[in-house]
Amino acid sequence: MSSSDVARQLGAHPLSLSGHVGFDSLPDQLVNKSTCQGFCFNILCIGETGIGKSTLMDTLFNTNFENCESSHFEPQVKLRAQTYDLQESNVKLRLTVVNTVGFGDQMNKQDSYQPVVDYIDRQYETYLQEELKIKRSLHNYHDSRLHACLYFISPSGHSLKSLDLLTMKKLDSKVNIIPVIAKADTISKSELHKFKLKIMSELVSNGVQIYQFPLDDETVAKVNTTMNGHLPFAVVGSTEEMMVGNKMVKARQYPWGVVQVENESHCDFVKLREMLICVNMEDLREQTHTRHYELYRRCKLEEIGFRDTDPESKPVRYDTHTLTLALVKLKCL
């Protein structure tokens, strides 16, 4: 739909300008304002202990985060969040990495997903309570809502575990899930290709909705279409550098050879980094707010009796007293 079509639907009359006015600088104004304020991005990493979550995050952001070693004997799943202030050129990014400690380590894994669901909901609830304040300060509020979930799949080469399917099904309406095959250098290319097809088939047959790179922006539609066909990404992480040819590269050394992290013929690390950070980070942030958070917010408001329309599909108007009682009830939930 063109802008003129939208204008007509809104009852606006399109006009032509006879000279320069200046509002074509609005995009530049937004860029300058956003650059000054900085950005935030929050990543949830889900996967069993030792699967390479911390190493991949270090490799993605080309730094060394504060990583605490976890044992395989955690009695229950815990979520550990760490926030860092990063800067690249003149752009500031407040990055929060949330790790699932002990995920899948318990004998009874049936409810391993519940602490993750509860954590995500708490971040939405905190944001909702900030929205409901009389004196709000959302412009400088530290948004802790999770924008992306990297779900680490064990490189078994066979099929997804029941825990993986159950967890992703519980989370797909709450967070943008990007599945990755961890330690992809442990299986052959032919096995890896079959494994990818098997994973996507199982996700579809079980109704799991993973994040699809958007196609509505024509500037990135082509590359996103191609990358959607590469899901799940098969990744290798390493912060160790070694000399390959005449340059230093991030790689893993094995008796049979060297796996280069940023060599696209070796793994999908570069594809993941481009899609997650360079191309679609803003869409992930937007989808979190307009889709996942709005669903949470709507359910909460409906829970206390708010409706947009009455049984006859007519708009509902609430008086101040009703709104006050409803907001008090919401804060007490």
Short mmCIF file of N, CA, C and O in Angstrom, two decimals, residues 84-218:
data_model
loop_
_atom_site.label_atom_id
_atom_site.label_comp_id
_atom_site.label_asym_id
_atom_site.label_seq_id
_atom_site.Cartn_x
_atom_site.Cartn_y
_atom_site.Cartn_z
N TYR A 84 26.36 -5.26 29.96
CA TYR A 84 27.63 -4.64 29.58
C TYR A 84 27.35 -3.41 28.72
O TYR A 84 26.41 -3.40 27.92
N ASP A 85 28.15 -2.39 28.88
CA ASP A 85 28.09 -1.20 28.03
C ASP A 85 29.18 -1.31 26.97
O ASP A 85 30.38 -1.29 27.30
N LEU A 86 28.77 -1.42 25.72
CA LEU A 86 29.71 -1.56 24.61
C LEU A 86 29.65 -0.32 23.73
O LEU A 86 28.65 0.39 23.71
N GLN A 87 30.71 -0.06 23.00
CA GLN A 87 30.73 1.06 22.06
C GLN A 87 31.50 0.66 20.81
O GLN A 87 32.60 0.10 20.89
N GLU A 88 30.90 0.94 19.66
CA GLU A 88 31.54 0.71 18.37
C GLU A 88 31.39 1.98 17.54
O GLU A 88 30.27 2.42 17.30
N SER A 89 32.50 2.57 17.13
CA SER A 89 32.50 3.91 16.52
C SER A 89 31.84 4.86 17.52
O SER A 89 32.27 4.93 18.66
N ASN A 90 30.77 5.56 17.12
CA ASN A 90 30.11 6.47 18.07
C ASN A 90 28.77 5.92 18.55
O ASN A 90 27.96 6.65 19.11
N VAL A 91 28.54 4.62 18.34
CA VAL A 91 27.27 4.00 18.73
C VAL A 91 27.46 3.22 20.03
O VAL A 91 28.34 2.36 20.13
N LYS A 92 26.60 3.53 21.01
CA LYS A 92 26.67 2.86 22.31
C LYS A 92 25.57 1.80 22.38
O LYS A 92 24.43 2.04 21.98
N LEU A 93 25.93 0.65 22.90
CA LEU A 93 24.98 -0.45 23.04
C LEU A 93 25.06 -1.01 24.45
O LEU A 93 26.14 -1.38 24.92
N ARG A 94 23.92 -1.04 25.11
CA ARG A 94 23.83 -1.71 26.41
C ARG A 94 23.34 -3.13 26.15
O ARG A 94 22.18 -3.34 25.80
N LEU A 95 24.23 -4.08 26.30
CA LEU A 95 23.94 -5.47 25.97
C LEU A 95 23.75 -6.28 27.25
O LEU A 95 24.57 -6.22 28.16
N THR A 96 22.65 -7.01 27.30
CA THR A 96 22.41 -7.93 28.41
C THR A 96 22.39 -9.36 27.87
O THR A 96 21.65 -9.65 26.93
N VAL A 97 23.22 -10.21 28.45
CA VAL A 97 23.27 -11.62 28.07
C VAL A 97 22.69 -12.43 29.22
O VAL A 97 23.18 -12.35 30.36
N VAL A 98 21.65 -13.18 28.93
CA VAL A 98 20.99 -14.01 29.95
C VAL A 98 21.28 -15.47 29.64
O VAL A 98 20.95 -15.96 28.55
N ASN A 99 21.89 -16.14 30.58
CA ASN A 99 22.28 -17.54 30.39
C ASN A 99 21.43 -18.45 31.26
O ASN A 99 21.07 -18.11 32.39
N THR A 100 21.08 -19.61 30.73
CA THR A 100 20.31 -20.60 31.49
C THR A 100 21.29 -21.57 32.13
O THR A 100 21.87 -22.41 31.46
N VAL A 101 21.46 -21.43 33.43
CA VAL A 101 22.40 -22.27 34.17
C VAL A 101 21.70 -23.56 34.59
O VAL A 101 20.65 -23.52 35.23
N GLY A 102 22.28 -24.69 34.21
CA GLY A 102 21.71 -25.97 34.62
C GLY A 102 20.59 -26.48 33.74
O GLY A 102 19.94 -27.47 34.08
N PHE A 103 20.37 -25.84 32.60
CA PHE A 103 19.27 -26.26 31.74
C PHE A 103 19.52 -27.66 31.19
O PHE A 103 20.57 -27.94 30.59
N GLY A 104 18.58 -28.56 31.42
CA GLY A 104 18.68 -29.92 30.91
C GLY A 104 19.56 -30.84 31.71
O GLY A 104 19.80 -31.99 31.30
N ASP A 105 20.07 -30.39 32.88
CA ASP A 105 20.97 -31.21 33.67
C ASP A 105 20.26 -32.08 34.70
O ASP A 105 20.85 -33.00 35.26
N GLN A 106 18.99 -31.76 34.99
CA GLN A 106 18.27 -32.49 36.03
C GLN A 106 17.78 -33.85 35.51
O GLN A 106 17.58 -34.03 34.31
N MET A 107 17.57 -34.77 36.42
CA MET A 107 17.03 -36.08 36.04
C MET A 107 15.63 -35.93 35.45
O MET A 107 15.30 -36.51 34.42
N ASN A 108 14.82 -35.11 36.13
CA ASN A 108 13.47 -34.83 35.65
C ASN A 108 13.50 -33.50 34.93
O ASN A 108 13.54 -32.45 35.56
N LYS A 109 13.46 -33.55 33.60
CA LYS A 109 13.60 -32.33 32.80
C LYS A 109 12.25 -31.75 32.39
O LYS A 109 12.19 -30.79 31.62
N GLN A 110 11.16 -32.31 32.89
CA GLN A 110 9.83 -31.96 32.42
C GLN A 110 9.53 -30.47 32.55
O GLN A 110 8.92 -29.87 31.67
N ASP A 111 9.96 -29.88 33.66
CA ASP A 111 9.64 -28.47 33.92
C ASP A 111 10.85 -27.56 33.78
O ASP A 111 10.89 -26.47 34.36
N SER A 112 11.86 -27.99 33.02
CA SER A 112 13.07 -27.17 32.87
C SER A 112 12.77 -25.84 32.21
O SER A 112 13.49 -24.85 32.42
N TYR A 113 11.72 -25.78 31.40
CA TYR A 113 11.38 -24.55 30.69
C TYR A 113 10.73 -23.51 31.60
O TYR A 113 10.75 -22.31 31.29
N GLN A 114 10.13 -23.94 32.73
CA GLN A 114 9.31 -23.02 33.53
C GLN A 114 10.08 -21.82 34.07
O GLN A 114 9.59 -20.68 33.99
N PRO A 115 11.30 -21.99 34.62
CA PRO A 115 12.03 -20.80 35.08
C PRO A 115 12.31 -19.81 33.94
O PRO A 115 12.36 -18.60 34.18
N VAL A 116 12.47 -20.31 32.73
CA VAL A 116 12.72 -19.43 31.58
C VAL A 116 11.45 -18.64 31.26
O VAL A 116 11.50 -17.42 31.05
N VAL A 117 10.31 -19.32 31.22
CA VAL A 117 9.03 -18.66 30.98
C VAL A 117 8.77 -17.60 32.04
O VAL A 117 8.38 -16.47 31.73
N ASP A 118 9.01 -17.96 33.30
CA ASP A 118 8.77 -17.02 34.40
C ASP A 118 9.67 -15.79 34.28
O ASP A 118 9.23 -14.66 34.54
N TYR A 119 10.91 -15.99 33.89
CA TYR A 119 11.84 -14.86 33.76
C TYR A 119 11.38 -13.90 32.66
O TYR A 119 11.37 -12.68 32.85
N ILE A 120 11.00 -14.45 31.52
CA ILE A 120 10.53 -13.60 30.41
C ILE A 120 9.31 -12.81 30.82
O ILE A 120 9.21 -11.60 30.56
N ASP A 121 8.37 -13.48 31.48
CA ASP A 121 7.14 -12.80 31.92
C ASP A 121 7.44 -11.70 32.94
O ASP A 121 6.79 -10.66 32.94
N ARG A 122 8.43 -11.93 33.81
CA ARG A 122 8.78 -10.90 34.80
C ARG A 122 9.30 -9.64 34.13
O ARG A 122 9.02 -8.52 34.58
N GLN A 123 10.04 -9.79 33.05
CA GLN A 123 10.56 -8.62 32.34
C GLN A 123 9.41 -7.84 31.70
O GLN A 123 9.40 -6.60 31.70
N TYR A 124 8.44 -8.56 31.14
CA TYR A 124 7.26 -7.90 30.56
C TYR A 124 6.45 -7.21 31.65
O TYR A 124 5.95 -6.09 31.46
N GLU A 125 6.32 -7.87 32.80
CA GLU A 125 5.54 -7.30 33.90
C GLU A 125 6.20 -6.03 34.43
O GLU A 125 5.53 -5.03 34.71
N THR A 126 7.52 -6.05 34.52
CA THR A 126 8.25 -4.87 34.99
C THR A 126 8.04 -3.69 34.04
O THR A 126 7.82 -2.55 34.48
N TYR A 127 8.08 -3.96 32.75
CA TYR A 127 7.87 -2.90 31.76
C TYR A 127 6.43 -2.39 31.82
O TYR A 127 6.19 -1.18 31.73
N LEU A 128 5.47 -3.30 31.98
CA LEU A 128 4.06 -2.90 32.06
C LEU A 128 3.82 -2.02 33.28
O LEU A 128 3.12 -1.00 33.20
N GLN A 129 4.42 -2.36 34.41
CA GLN A 129 4.26 -1.55 35.61
C GLN A 129 4.87 -0.16 35.42
O GLN A 129 4.33 0.83 35.93
N GLU A 130 5.96 -0.08 34.68
CA GLU A 130 6.55 1.23 34.39
C GLU A 130 5.62 2.06 33.51
O GLU A 130 5.46 3.27 33.71
N GLU A 131 4.98 1.41 32.54
CA GLU A 131 4.02 2.10 31.68
C GLU A 131 2.84 2.65 32.46
O GLU A 131 2.28 3.70 32.10
N LEU A 132 2.45 1.95 33.52
CA LEU A 132 1.25 2.33 34.28
C LEU A 132 1.51 3.42 35.30
O LEU A 132 0.57 3.93 35.91
N LYS A 133 2.79 3.78 35.51
CA LYS A 133 3.08 4.83 36.49
C LYS A 133 2.53 6.17 36.04
O LYS A 133 2.45 6.46 34.85
N ILE A 134 2.14 6.99 37.00
CA ILE A 134 1.67 8.34 36.68
C ILE A 134 2.81 9.16 36.10
O ILE A 134 2.66 9.84 35.09
N LYS A 135 3.98 9.07 36.74
CA LYS A 135 5.15 9.78 36.25
C LYS A 135 6.08 8.76 35.62
O LYS A 135 6.86 8.09 36.30
N ARG A 136 5.99 8.64 34.30
CA ARG A 136 6.78 7.63 33.60
C ARG A 136 8.09 8.23 33.09
O ARG A 136 8.19 9.41 32.85
N SER A 137 9.07 7.35 32.94
CA SER A 137 10.36 7.78 32.37
C SER A 137 10.87 6.69 31.45
O SER A 137 11.98 6.18 31.62
N LEU A 138 10.04 6.34 30.47
CA LEU A 138 10.40 5.25 29.57
C LEU A 138 11.58 5.61 28.67
O LEU A 138 12.25 4.71 28.15
N HIS A 139 11.83 6.91 28.47
CA HIS A 139 12.91 7.31 27.57
C HIS A 139 14.28 6.92 28.12
O HIS A 139 15.22 6.67 27.36
N ASN A 140 14.43 6.87 29.46
CA ASN A 140 15.71 6.45 30.03
C ASN A 140 15.57 5.19 30.89
O ASN A 140 16.43 4.87 31.69
N TYR A 141 14.47 4.47 30.69
CA TYR A 141 14.23 3.23 31.41
C TYR A 141 15.07 2.10 30.81
O TYR A 141 15.14 1.97 29.58
N HIS A 142 15.72 1.31 31.67
CA HIS A 142 16.51 0.18 31.17
C HIS A 142 15.57 -0.96 30.82
O HIS A 142 15.05 -1.65 31.69
N ASP A 143 15.36 -1.15 29.54
CA ASP A 143 14.44 -2.16 29.04
C ASP A 143 15.10 -3.53 29.15
O ASP A 143 16.09 -3.81 28.49
N SER A 144 14.55 -4.40 29.99
CA SER A 144 15.14 -5.72 30.19
C SER A 144 14.39 -6.82 29.45
O SER A 144 14.69 -8.00 29.63
N ARG A 145 13.43 -6.44 28.60
CA ARG A 145 12.71 -7.45 27.82
C ARG A 145 13.66 -8.12 26.84
O ARG A 145 14.52 -7.47 26.24
N LEU A 146 13.49 -9.42 26.67
CA LEU A 146 14.42 -10.19 25.84
C LEU A 146 14.07 -10.05 24.37
O LEU A 146 12.94 -10.33 23.96
N HIS A 147 15.04 -9.64 23.57
CA HIS A 147 14.81 -9.38 22.16
C HIS A 147 15.09 -10.58 21.26
O HIS A 147 14.51 -10.70 20.18
N ALA A 148 15.97 -11.45 21.71
CA ALA A 148 16.30 -12.62 20.89
C ALA A 148 16.65 -13.79 21.79
O ALA A 148 17.26 -13.61 22.85
N CYS A 149 16.26 -14.97 21.36
CA CYS A 149 16.61 -16.20 22.08
C CYS A 149 17.41 -17.08 21.14
O CYS A 149 16.89 -17.57 20.13
N LEU A 150 18.69 -17.26 21.46
CA LEU A 150 19.51 -18.21 20.72
C LEU A 150 19.33 -19.57 21.39
O LEU A 150 19.74 -19.77 22.53
N TYR A 151 18.67 -20.48 20.67
CA TYR A 151 18.42 -21.80 21.24
C TYR A 151 19.47 -22.77 20.69
O TYR A 151 19.48 -23.08 19.50
N PHE A 152 20.34 -23.25 21.57
CA PHE A 152 21.47 -24.09 21.18
C PHE A 152 21.03 -25.56 21.12
O PHE A 152 20.60 -26.13 22.13
N ILE A 153 21.17 -26.15 19.95
CA ILE A 153 20.78 -27.53 19.72
C ILE A 153 22.03 -28.40 19.70
O ILE A 153 23.02 -28.08 19.03
N SER A 154 21.99 -29.50 20.43
CA SER A 154 23.13 -30.41 20.48
C SER A 154 23.36 -31.05 19.11
O SER A 154 22.40 -31.48 18.46
N PRO A 155 24.61 -31.13 18.65
CA PRO A 155 24.90 -31.65 17.30
C PRO A 155 24.85 -33.18 17.24
O PRO A 155 25.82 -33.84 16.88
N SER A 156 23.70 -33.72 17.56
CA SER A 156 23.56 -35.18 17.58
C SER A 156 23.48 -35.76 16.17
O SER A 156 23.87 -36.90 15.92
N GLY A 157 22.94 -34.98 15.24
CA GLY A 157 22.78 -35.46 13.87
C GLY A 157 21.54 -36.29 13.67
O GLY A 157 21.28 -36.77 12.56
N HIS A 158 20.73 -36.47 14.72
CA HIS A 158 19.56 -37.34 14.61
C HIS A 158 18.26 -36.53 14.59
O HIS A 158 17.65 -36.33 13.54
N SER A 159 17.84 -36.05 15.74
CA SER A 159 16.60 -35.29 15.81
C SER A 159 16.63 -34.41 17.06
O SER A 159 17.53 -34.53 17.89
N LEU A 160 15.64 -33.55 17.18
CA LEU A 160 15.53 -32.70 18.36
C LEU A 160 15.11 -33.53 19.57
O LEU A 160 14.34 -34.48 19.44
N LYS A 161 15.62 -33.13 20.72
CA LYS A 161 15.18 -33.78 21.96
C LYS A 161 13.77 -33.29 22.30
O LYS A 161 13.38 -32.19 21.92
N SER A 162 13.04 -34.10 23.03
CA SER A 162 11.68 -33.71 23.43
C SER A 162 11.71 -32.44 24.27
O SER A 162 10.81 -31.60 24.20
N LEU A 163 12.79 -32.27 25.08
CA LEU A 163 12.92 -31.05 25.88
C LEU A 163 13.05 -29.82 24.99
O LEU A 163 12.48 -28.76 25.28
N ASP A 164 13.79 -29.95 23.89
CA ASP A 164 13.95 -28.83 22.96
C ASP A 164 12.61 -28.43 22.36
O ASP A 164 12.26 -27.24 22.32
N LEU A 165 11.87 -29.40 21.88
CA LEU A 165 10.57 -29.12 21.26
C LEU A 165 9.60 -28.51 22.27
O LEU A 165 8.90 -27.54 21.97
N LEU A 166 9.56 -29.07 23.47
CA LEU A 166 8.65 -28.57 24.50
C LEU A 166 9.00 -27.14 24.90
O LEU A 166 8.12 -26.28 24.99
N THR A 167 10.29 -26.88 25.09
CA THR A 167 10.72 -25.54 25.52
C THR A 167 10.44 -24.50 24.44
O THR A 167 9.89 -23.43 24.72
N MET A 168 10.79 -24.80 23.19
CA MET A 168 10.56 -23.83 22.12
C MET A 168 9.07 -23.59 21.90
O MET A 168 8.66 -22.46 21.60
N LYS A 169 8.26 -24.62 22.07
CA LYS A 169 6.81 -24.45 21.93
C LYS A 169 6.26 -23.53 23.01
O LYS A 169 5.37 -22.71 22.76
N LYS A 170 6.80 -23.64 24.22
CA LYS A 170 6.35 -22.80 25.33
C LYS A 170 6.81 -21.35 25.17
O LYS A 170 6.19 -20.43 25.71
N LEU A 171 7.89 -21.14 24.40
CA LEU A 171 8.50 -19.81 24.32
C LEU A 171 8.18 -19.06 23.04
O LEU A 171 8.40 -17.84 22.97
N ASP A 172 7.68 -19.73 22.01
CA ASP A 172 7.61 -19.08 20.70
C ASP A 172 6.65 -17.90 20.64
O ASP A 172 6.78 -17.05 19.76
N SER A 173 5.70 -17.81 21.57
CA SER A 173 4.80 -16.65 21.60
C SER A 173 5.32 -15.56 22.53
O SER A 173 4.71 -14.50 22.66
N LYS A 174 6.48 -15.79 23.16
CA LYS A 174 7.01 -14.86 24.15
C LYS A 174 8.33 -14.21 23.73
O LYS A 174 8.68 -13.15 24.25
N VAL A 175 9.06 -14.84 22.80
CA VAL A 175 10.38 -14.33 22.44
C VAL A 175 10.72 -14.78 21.02
O VAL A 175 10.18 -15.78 20.53
N ASN A 176 11.60 -14.03 20.38
CA ASN A 176 12.05 -14.36 19.02
C ASN A 176 13.10 -15.47 19.10
O ASN A 176 14.23 -15.23 19.54
N ILE A 177 12.73 -16.67 18.66
CA ILE A 177 13.63 -17.82 18.76
C ILE A 177 14.44 -17.99 17.48
O ILE A 177 13.89 -18.05 16.38
N ILE A 178 15.76 -18.04 17.64
CA ILE A 178 16.66 -18.33 16.53
C ILE A 178 17.42 -19.61 16.89
O ILE A 178 18.30 -19.59 17.76
N PRO A 179 17.10 -20.74 16.27
CA PRO A 179 17.79 -21.99 16.60
C PRO A 179 19.17 -22.05 15.98
O PRO A 179 19.37 -21.63 14.83
N VAL A 180 20.14 -22.53 16.74
CA VAL A 180 21.50 -22.71 16.23
C VAL A 180 21.98 -24.11 16.61
O VAL A 180 21.70 -24.61 17.70
N ILE A 181 22.69 -24.73 15.70
CA ILE A 181 23.32 -26.02 15.98
C ILE A 181 24.71 -25.73 16.53
O ILE A 181 25.56 -25.17 15.83
N ALA A 182 24.93 -26.07 17.78
CA ALA A 182 26.19 -25.76 18.44
C ALA A 182 27.27 -26.76 18.04
O ALA A 182 26.98 -27.89 17.63
N LYS A 183 28.53 -26.34 18.15
CA LYS A 183 29.68 -27.21 17.88
C LYS A 183 29.50 -27.98 16.58
O LYS A 183 29.67 -29.20 16.51
N ALA A 184 29.16 -27.23 15.54
CA ALA A 184 28.82 -27.85 14.25
C ALA A 184 30.01 -28.52 13.58
O ALA A 184 29.83 -29.24 12.59
N ASP A 185 31.22 -28.27 14.10
CA ASP A 185 32.40 -28.91 13.50
C ASP A 185 32.55 -30.36 13.95
O ASP A 185 33.50 -31.04 13.55
N THR A 186 31.63 -30.85 14.78
CA THR A 186 31.74 -32.23 15.26
C THR A 186 30.99 -33.21 14.38
O THR A 186 31.04 -34.42 14.63
N ILE A 187 30.26 -32.72 13.36
CA ILE A 187 29.58 -33.62 12.43
C ILE A 187 29.93 -33.22 11.00
O ILE A 187 30.27 -32.06 10.72
N SER A 188 29.82 -34.17 10.09
CA SER A 188 30.21 -33.93 8.70
C SER A 188 29.21 -33.03 7.99
O SER A 188 28.08 -32.85 8.45
N LYS A 189 29.60 -32.48 6.85
CA LYS A 189 28.74 -31.57 6.10
C LYS A 189 27.47 -32.27 5.63
O LYS A 189 26.38 -31.68 5.66
N SER A 190 27.60 -33.49 5.16
CA SER A 190 26.42 -34.21 4.67
C SER A 190 25.46 -34.50 5.81
O SER A 190 24.23 -34.35 5.67
N GLU A 191 25.99 -34.91 6.97
CA GLU A 191 25.14 -35.14 8.14
C GLU A 191 24.49 -33.85 8.61
O GLU A 191 23.33 -33.83 9.03
N LEU A 192 25.26 -32.76 8.54
CA LEU A 192 24.76 -31.46 8.98
C LEU A 192 23.59 -31.01 8.11
O LEU A 192 22.58 -30.50 8.63
N HIS A 193 23.69 -31.18 6.82
CA HIS A 193 22.61 -30.80 5.91
C HIS A 193 21.33 -31.58 6.22
O HIS A 193 20.24 -31.00 6.32
N LYS A 194 21.47 -32.89 6.42
CA LYS A 194 20.30 -33.72 6.75
C LYS A 194 19.73 -33.33 8.12
O LYS A 194 18.51 -33.32 8.30
N PHE A 195 20.61 -33.01 9.06
CA PHE A 195 20.18 -32.62 10.40
C PHE A 195 19.38 -31.33 10.37
O PHE A 195 18.35 -31.20 11.04
N LYS A 196 19.82 -30.35 9.57
CA LYS A 196 19.09 -29.10 9.42
C LYS A 196 17.67 -29.35 8.90
O LYS A 196 16.69 -28.81 9.41
N LEU A 197 17.57 -30.17 7.85
CA LEU A 197 16.27 -30.48 7.27
C LEU A 197 15.37 -31.18 8.29
O LEU A 197 14.17 -30.90 8.37
N LYS A 198 15.96 -32.10 9.05
CA LYS A 198 15.21 -32.83 10.07
C LYS A 198 14.69 -31.88 11.15
O LYS A 198 13.53 -31.97 11.57
N ILE A 199 15.53 -30.95 11.59
CA ILE A 199 15.13 -30.00 12.62
C ILE A 199 13.97 -29.14 12.14
O ILE A 199 12.96 -28.98 12.84
N MET A 200 14.09 -28.57 10.93
CA MET A 200 13.03 -27.70 10.42
C MET A 200 11.73 -28.48 10.23
O MET A 200 10.64 -27.96 10.49
N SER A 201 11.83 -29.72 9.80
CA SER A 201 10.64 -30.56 9.63
C SER A 201 9.96 -30.81 10.97
O SER A 201 8.73 -30.73 11.08
N GLU A 202 10.75 -31.07 12.01
CA GLU A 202 10.18 -31.34 13.33
C GLU A 202 9.56 -30.08 13.93
O GLU A 202 8.53 -30.15 14.60
N LEU A 203 10.19 -28.92 13.69
CA LEU A 203 9.63 -27.67 14.19
C LEU A 203 8.27 -27.39 13.54
O LEU A 203 7.30 -27.01 14.22
N VAL A 204 8.19 -27.59 12.24
CA VAL A 204 6.93 -27.36 11.52
C VAL A 204 5.86 -28.33 11.98
O VAL A 204 4.72 -27.95 12.27
N SER A 205 6.19 -29.61 12.07
CA SER A 205 5.20 -30.62 12.43
C SER A 205 4.72 -30.47 13.87
O SER A 205 3.60 -30.90 14.20
N ASN A 206 5.53 -29.84 14.72
CA ASN A 206 5.12 -29.61 16.11
C ASN A 206 4.57 -28.20 16.34
O ASN A 206 4.30 -27.83 17.48
N GLY A 207 4.43 -27.44 15.26
CA GLY A 207 3.83 -26.11 15.37
C GLY A 207 4.66 -25.09 16.08
O GLY A 207 4.12 -24.12 16.65
N VAL A 208 5.98 -25.25 16.07
CA VAL A 208 6.87 -24.28 16.73
C VAL A 208 7.16 -23.14 15.76
O VAL A 208 7.62 -23.36 14.64
N GLN A 209 6.89 -21.91 16.19
CA GLN A 209 7.09 -20.73 15.35
C GLN A 209 8.42 -20.06 15.71
O GLN A 209 8.53 -19.38 16.72
N ILE A 210 9.44 -20.29 14.90
CA ILE A 210 10.72 -19.62 15.14
C ILE A 210 10.69 -18.25 14.44
O ILE A 210 9.83 -17.97 13.61
N TYR A 211 11.66 -17.43 14.79
CA TYR A 211 11.76 -16.09 14.19
C TYR A 211 12.17 -16.20 12.73
O TYR A 211 13.13 -16.89 12.39
N GLN A 212 11.41 -15.53 11.86
CA GLN A 212 11.74 -15.48 10.45
C GLN A 212 12.27 -14.08 10.12
O GLN A 212 11.64 -13.08 10.47
N PHE A 213 13.40 -14.02 9.46
CA PHE A 213 13.95 -12.72 9.08
C PHE A 213 12.97 -12.02 8.15
O PHE A 213 12.47 -12.61 7.19
N PRO A 214 12.67 -10.74 8.42
CA PRO A 214 11.57 -10.05 7.73
C PRO A 214 11.85 -9.78 6.25
O PRO A 214 12.99 -9.55 5.85
N LEU A 215 10.78 -9.79 5.48
CA LEU A 215 10.87 -9.59 4.03
C LEU A 215 10.17 -8.32 3.58
O LEU A 215 10.09 -8.06 2.37
N ASP A 216 9.61 -7.54 4.51
CA ASP A 216 8.83 -6.35 4.12
C ASP A 216 9.71 -5.16 3.74
O ASP A 216 9.24 -4.22 3.10
N ASP A 217 10.97 -5.18 4.12
CA ASP A 217 11.90 -4.11 3.74
C ASP A 217 12.66 -4.57 2.50
O ASP A 217 13.47 -5.51 2.56
N GLU A 218 12.41 -3.92 1.37
CA GLU A 218 12.99 -4.39 0.11
C GLU A 218 14.51 -4.30 0.08
O GLU A 218 15.17 -5.00 -0.68
#
